[in-house]
Coordinates of C-alpha atoms in Angstrom, one line a residue:
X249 CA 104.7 104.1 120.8
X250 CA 102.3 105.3 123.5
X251 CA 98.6 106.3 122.6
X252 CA 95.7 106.4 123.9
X253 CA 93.5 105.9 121.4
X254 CA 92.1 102.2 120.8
X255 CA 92.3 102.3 117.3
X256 CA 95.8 100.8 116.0
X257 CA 95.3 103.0 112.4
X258 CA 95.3 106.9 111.2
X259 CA 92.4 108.0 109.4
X260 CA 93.3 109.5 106.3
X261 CA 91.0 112.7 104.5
X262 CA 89.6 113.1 101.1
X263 CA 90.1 116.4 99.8
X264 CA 86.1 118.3 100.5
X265 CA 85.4 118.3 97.2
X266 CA 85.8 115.1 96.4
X267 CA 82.2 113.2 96.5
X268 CA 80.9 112.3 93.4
X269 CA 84.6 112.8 91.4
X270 CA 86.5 110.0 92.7
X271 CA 86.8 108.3 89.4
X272 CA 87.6 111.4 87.6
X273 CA 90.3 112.7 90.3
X274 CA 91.8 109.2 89.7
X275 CA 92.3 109.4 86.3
X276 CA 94.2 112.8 87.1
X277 CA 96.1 112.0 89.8
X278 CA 97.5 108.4 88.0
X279 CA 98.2 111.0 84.5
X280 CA 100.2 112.8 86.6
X281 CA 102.0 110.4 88.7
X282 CA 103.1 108.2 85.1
X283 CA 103.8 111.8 83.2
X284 CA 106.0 112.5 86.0
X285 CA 108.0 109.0 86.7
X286 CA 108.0 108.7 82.8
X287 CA 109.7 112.7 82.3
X288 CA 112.1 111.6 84.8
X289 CA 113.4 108.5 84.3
X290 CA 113.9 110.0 80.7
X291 CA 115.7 112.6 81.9
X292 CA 117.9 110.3 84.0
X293 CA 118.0 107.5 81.0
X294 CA 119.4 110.1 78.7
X295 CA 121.8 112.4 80.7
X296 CA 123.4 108.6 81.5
X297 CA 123.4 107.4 78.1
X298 CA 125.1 110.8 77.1
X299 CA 128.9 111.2 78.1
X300 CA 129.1 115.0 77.4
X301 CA 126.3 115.6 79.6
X302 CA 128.2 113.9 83.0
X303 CA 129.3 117.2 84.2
X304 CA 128.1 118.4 87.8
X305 CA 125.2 120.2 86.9
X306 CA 123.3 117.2 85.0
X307 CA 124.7 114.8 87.8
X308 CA 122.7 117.3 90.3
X309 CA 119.6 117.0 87.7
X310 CA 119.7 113.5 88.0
X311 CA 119.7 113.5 91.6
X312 CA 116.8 115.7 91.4
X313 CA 115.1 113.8 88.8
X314 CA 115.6 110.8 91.3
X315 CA 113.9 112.7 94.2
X316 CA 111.0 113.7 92.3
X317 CA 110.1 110.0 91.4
X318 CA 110.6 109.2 95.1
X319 CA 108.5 112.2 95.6
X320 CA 105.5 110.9 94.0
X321 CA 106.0 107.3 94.8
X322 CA 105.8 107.2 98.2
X323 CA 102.2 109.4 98.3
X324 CA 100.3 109.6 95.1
X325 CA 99.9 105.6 95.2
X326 CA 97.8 105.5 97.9
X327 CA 96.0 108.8 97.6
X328 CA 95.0 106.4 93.9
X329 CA 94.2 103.5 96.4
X330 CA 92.0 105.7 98.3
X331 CA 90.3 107.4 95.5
X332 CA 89.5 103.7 93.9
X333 CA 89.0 101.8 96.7
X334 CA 88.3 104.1 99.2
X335 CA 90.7 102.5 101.6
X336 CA 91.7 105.5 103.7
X337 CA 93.4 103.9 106.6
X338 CA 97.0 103.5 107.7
X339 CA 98.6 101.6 110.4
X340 CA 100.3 103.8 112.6
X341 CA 103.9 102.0 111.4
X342 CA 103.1 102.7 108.0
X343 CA 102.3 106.4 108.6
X344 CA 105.4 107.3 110.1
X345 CA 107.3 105.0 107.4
X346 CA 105.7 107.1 105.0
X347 CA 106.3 110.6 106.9
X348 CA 110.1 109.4 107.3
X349 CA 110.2 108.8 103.4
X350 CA 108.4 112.3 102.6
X351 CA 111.0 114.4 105.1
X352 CA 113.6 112.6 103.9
X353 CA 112.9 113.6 99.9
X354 CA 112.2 117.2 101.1
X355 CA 115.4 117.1 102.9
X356 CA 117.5 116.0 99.8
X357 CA 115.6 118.7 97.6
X358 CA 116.3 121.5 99.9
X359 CA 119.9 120.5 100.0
X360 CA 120.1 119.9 96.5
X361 CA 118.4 122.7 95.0
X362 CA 121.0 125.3 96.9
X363 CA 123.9 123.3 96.0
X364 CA 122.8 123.4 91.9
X365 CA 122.1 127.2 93.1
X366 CA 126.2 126.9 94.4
X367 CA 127.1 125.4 91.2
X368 CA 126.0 128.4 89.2
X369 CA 127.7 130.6 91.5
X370 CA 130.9 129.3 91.4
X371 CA 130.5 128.3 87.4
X372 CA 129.7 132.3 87.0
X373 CA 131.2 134.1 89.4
X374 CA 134.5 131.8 89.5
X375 CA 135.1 130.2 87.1
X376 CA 138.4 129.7 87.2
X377 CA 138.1 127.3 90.4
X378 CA 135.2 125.9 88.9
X379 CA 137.0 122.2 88.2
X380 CA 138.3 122.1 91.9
X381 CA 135.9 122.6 93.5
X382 CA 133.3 120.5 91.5
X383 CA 135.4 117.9 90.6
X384 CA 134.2 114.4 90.5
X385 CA 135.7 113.3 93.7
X386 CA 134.0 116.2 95.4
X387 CA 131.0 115.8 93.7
X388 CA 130.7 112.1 94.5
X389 CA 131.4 113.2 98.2
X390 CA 128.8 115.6 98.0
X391 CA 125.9 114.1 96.7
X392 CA 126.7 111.2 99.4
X393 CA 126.4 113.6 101.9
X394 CA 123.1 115.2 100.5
X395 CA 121.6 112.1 100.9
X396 CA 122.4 110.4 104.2
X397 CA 122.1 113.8 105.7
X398 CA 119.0 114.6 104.5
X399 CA 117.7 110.7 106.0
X400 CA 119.5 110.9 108.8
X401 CA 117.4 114.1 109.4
X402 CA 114.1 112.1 108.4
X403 CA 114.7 109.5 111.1
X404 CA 115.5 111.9 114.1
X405 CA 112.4 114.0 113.0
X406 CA 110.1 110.7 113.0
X407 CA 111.7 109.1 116.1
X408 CA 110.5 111.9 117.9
X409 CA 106.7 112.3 116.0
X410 CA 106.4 108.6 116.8
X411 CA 106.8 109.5 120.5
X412 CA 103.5 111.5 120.2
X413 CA 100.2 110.1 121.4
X414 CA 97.1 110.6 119.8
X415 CA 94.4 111.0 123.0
X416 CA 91.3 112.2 120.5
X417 CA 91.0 111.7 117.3
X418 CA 93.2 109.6 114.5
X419 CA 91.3 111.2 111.6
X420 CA 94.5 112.9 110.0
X421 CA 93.2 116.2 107.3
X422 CA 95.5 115.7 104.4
X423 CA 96.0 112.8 102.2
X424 CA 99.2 111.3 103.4
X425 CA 100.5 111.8 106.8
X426 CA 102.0 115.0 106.7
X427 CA 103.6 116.3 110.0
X428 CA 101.4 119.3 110.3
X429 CA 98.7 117.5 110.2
X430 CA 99.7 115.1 112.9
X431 CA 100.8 117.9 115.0
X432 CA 97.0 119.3 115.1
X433 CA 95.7 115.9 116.4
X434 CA 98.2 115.3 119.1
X435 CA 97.7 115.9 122.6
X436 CA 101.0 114.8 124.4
X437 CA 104.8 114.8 123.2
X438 CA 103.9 118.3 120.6
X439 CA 107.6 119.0 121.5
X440 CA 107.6 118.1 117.7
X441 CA 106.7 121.2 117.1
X442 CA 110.2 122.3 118.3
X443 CA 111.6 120.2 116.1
X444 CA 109.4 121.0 113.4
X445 CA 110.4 124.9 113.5
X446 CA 114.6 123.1 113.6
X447 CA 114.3 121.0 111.0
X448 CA 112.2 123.9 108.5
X449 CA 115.3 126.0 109.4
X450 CA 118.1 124.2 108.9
X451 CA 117.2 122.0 106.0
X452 CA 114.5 124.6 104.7
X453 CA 115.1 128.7 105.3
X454 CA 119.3 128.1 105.4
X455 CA 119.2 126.8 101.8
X456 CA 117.2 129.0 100.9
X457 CA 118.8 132.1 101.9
X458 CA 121.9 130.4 100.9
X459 CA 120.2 130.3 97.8
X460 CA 119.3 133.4 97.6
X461 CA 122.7 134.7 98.4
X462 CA 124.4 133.1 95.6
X463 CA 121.8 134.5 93.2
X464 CA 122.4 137.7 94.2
X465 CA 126.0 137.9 93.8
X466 CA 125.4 136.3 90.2
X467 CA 123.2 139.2 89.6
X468 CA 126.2 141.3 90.6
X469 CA 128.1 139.9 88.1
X470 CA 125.9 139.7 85.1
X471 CA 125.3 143.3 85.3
X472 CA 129.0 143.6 85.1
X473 CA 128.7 142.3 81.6
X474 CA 128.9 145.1 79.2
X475 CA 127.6 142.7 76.1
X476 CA 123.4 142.7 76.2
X477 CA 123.7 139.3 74.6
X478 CA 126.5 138.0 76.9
X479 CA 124.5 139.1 80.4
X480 CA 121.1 137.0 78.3
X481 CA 123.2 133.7 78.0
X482 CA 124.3 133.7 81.4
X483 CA 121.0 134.2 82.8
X484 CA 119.6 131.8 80.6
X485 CA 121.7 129.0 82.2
X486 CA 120.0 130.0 86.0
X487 CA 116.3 130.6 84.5
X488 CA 115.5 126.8 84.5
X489 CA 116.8 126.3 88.0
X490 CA 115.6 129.9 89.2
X491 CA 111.9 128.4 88.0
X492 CA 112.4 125.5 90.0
X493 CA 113.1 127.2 93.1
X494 CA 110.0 129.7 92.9
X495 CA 107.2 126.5 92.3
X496 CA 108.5 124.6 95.3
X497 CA 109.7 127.2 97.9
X498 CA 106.7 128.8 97.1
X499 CA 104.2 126.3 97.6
X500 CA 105.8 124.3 100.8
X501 CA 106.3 128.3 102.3
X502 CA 102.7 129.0 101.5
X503 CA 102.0 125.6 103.0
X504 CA 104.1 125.7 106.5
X505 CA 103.5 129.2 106.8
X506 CA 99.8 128.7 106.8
X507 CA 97.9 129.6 110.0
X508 CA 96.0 126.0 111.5
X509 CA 92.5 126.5 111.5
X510 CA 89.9 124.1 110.0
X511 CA 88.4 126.5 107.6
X512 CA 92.2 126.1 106.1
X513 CA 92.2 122.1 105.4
X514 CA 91.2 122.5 101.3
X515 CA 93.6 125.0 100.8
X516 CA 95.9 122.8 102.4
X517 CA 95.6 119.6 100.6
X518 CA 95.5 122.1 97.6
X519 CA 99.2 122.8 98.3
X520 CA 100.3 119.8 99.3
X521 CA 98.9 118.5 95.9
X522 CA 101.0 120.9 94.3
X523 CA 104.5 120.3 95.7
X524 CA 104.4 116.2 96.0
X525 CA 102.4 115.4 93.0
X526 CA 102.5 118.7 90.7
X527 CA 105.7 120.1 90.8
X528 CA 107.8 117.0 90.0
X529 CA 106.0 116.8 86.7
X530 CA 106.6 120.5 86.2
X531 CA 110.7 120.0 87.2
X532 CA 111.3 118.2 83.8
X533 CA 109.5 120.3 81.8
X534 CA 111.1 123.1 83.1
X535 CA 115.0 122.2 82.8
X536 CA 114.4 119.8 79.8
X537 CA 112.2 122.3 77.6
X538 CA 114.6 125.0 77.8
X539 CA 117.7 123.2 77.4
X540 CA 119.4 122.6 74.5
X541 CA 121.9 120.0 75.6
X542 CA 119.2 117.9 76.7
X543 CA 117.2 118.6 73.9
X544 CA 120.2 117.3 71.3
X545 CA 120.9 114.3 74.0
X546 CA 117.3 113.4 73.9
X547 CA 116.9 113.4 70.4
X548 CA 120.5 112.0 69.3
X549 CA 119.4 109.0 71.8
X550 CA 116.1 108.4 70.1
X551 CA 117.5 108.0 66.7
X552 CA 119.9 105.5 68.0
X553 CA 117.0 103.5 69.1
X554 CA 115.8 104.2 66.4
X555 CA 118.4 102.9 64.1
X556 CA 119.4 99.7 66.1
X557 CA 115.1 98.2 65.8
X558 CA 115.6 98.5 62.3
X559 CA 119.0 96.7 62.4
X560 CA 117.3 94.1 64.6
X561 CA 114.2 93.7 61.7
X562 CA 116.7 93.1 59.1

């Protein structure tokens, strides 16, 4: 990678209110990052352990589950290193390991979010093709797909943001390097921002709209429904997912579509706070509170364990 700086490391920034509440943002930050891995893995643990739950739509929520851990994994740990340690520096390989990590998880999400929005399209509005379309095969196929796509994606992207070169300054104004911010300290080779405005419309704005789409022709069809209590229990199966969309398009929109300007950066980090470290704890809560399948699952799969310690103290 060319640069012309003659450090070898990004500089990473603390959020501008942070003097003086290191210890306490720690605390918060670690809750949140165990509360989330810990919802997650439950949620994955017991849609697994549960054989009437292996139908597309929990296979997706596992997927998503899966992402969300990733999510968090690969930036909250060392925003808790920096916070306790105050070791705010990167190499430049582990920086762009990390940004290649972080687009690939957005990637997935964006993917997989419109293809649960699919599955209640299709589960709603045709039902009878339902089976064939989301049969196991194809869903196997399709979550392959989600995922090297969405990496492949990653590495392009950070092949070319490793091509830029840093002339002035290394001192990157978020918490993990994010591409915006490595955009505003580049001087040479910003034709990532090119690829930057590609890669949030293909793998950002399509599903989206795709998203969108879908929900609007379920709309269609639920005000079809002549029964009051039969249009409720449809929507009720898209209001977890319909949730889910609204948190994270809305914060990574608010985020991208931010003007840069340096009055900006705490509103930022703010954001980005939200949709890597925030919203993967909210995800669970959302489809697992309001779910009664997972609800029974979880609680059917507790008493087991339940039942088999006290074989085991006998």
């Amino acid at each position: 990678m060319e640069n012309y700086t003659t450090s070898s490391e990004f500089h990473l920034l603390f959020f501008p209110f942070v003097s003086g509440k290191r210890l306490l943002l720690f605390i918060v930050f670690l809750l949140l990052y165990l509360t989330g891995v810990l919802m997650n893995c439950t949620i994955i643990i017991v849609i697994y352990h549960s054989q009437h739950l292996h139908t597309p739509l929990y296979i997706f929520l596992c997927n998503l589950s899966t992402i969300d851990i990733l999510y968090t994994t690969v930036n909250v740990p060392k925003l808790l290193d920096m916070l306790l340690f105050d070791h705010n520096t990167v190499s430049f390989n582990q920086c762009f390991t990390q940004l290649f990590f972080f687009g690939g998880c957005a990637s997935i999400e964006d993917i997989l979010l419109f293809t649960m929005a699919y599955d209640r399209y299709v589960a709603i509005c045709k039902p009878l093709h339902y089976h064939s379309v989301f049969s196991g095969e194809h869903c196997i196929k399709l979550i392959i797909g989600i995922w090297v796509s969405g990496y492949f994606n990653s590495l392009l992207f950070t092949i070319t943001a490793s091509q830029m070169s840093f002339c002035e300054s290394t001192i990157v104004e978020q918490f993990f390097c994010e591409p915006k911010a490595l955009l505003k300290i580049a001087c040479t080779g910003t034709e990532l921002f090119y690829i930057l405005c590609i890669e949030l419309f293909v793998f950002g704005i399509c599903p989206f709209s795709c998203t969108v789409i879908s929900y609007m022709k379920i709309i269609r069809v639920i005000l079809h429904i002549k029964s009051k209590e039969g249009r409720w229990k449809t929507l009720n199966t898209c209001s977890s997912h319909l949730s889910v969309i609204s948190v994270f398009y809305g914060t990574v929109l608010s985020m991208y579509m931010m003007p840069q300007a340096s009055n900006l950066v705490g509103l930022e980090q703010a954001l980005t706070v939200l949709f890597t470290a925030v919203v993967p704890v909210i995800n669970p809560l959302i489809y697992s509170l309001p779910n009664k399948e997972i609800k029974r699952a979880l609680i059917k799969f507790v008493s087991i364990k339940k039942m088999l310690r006290c074989f085991r103290m006998f």
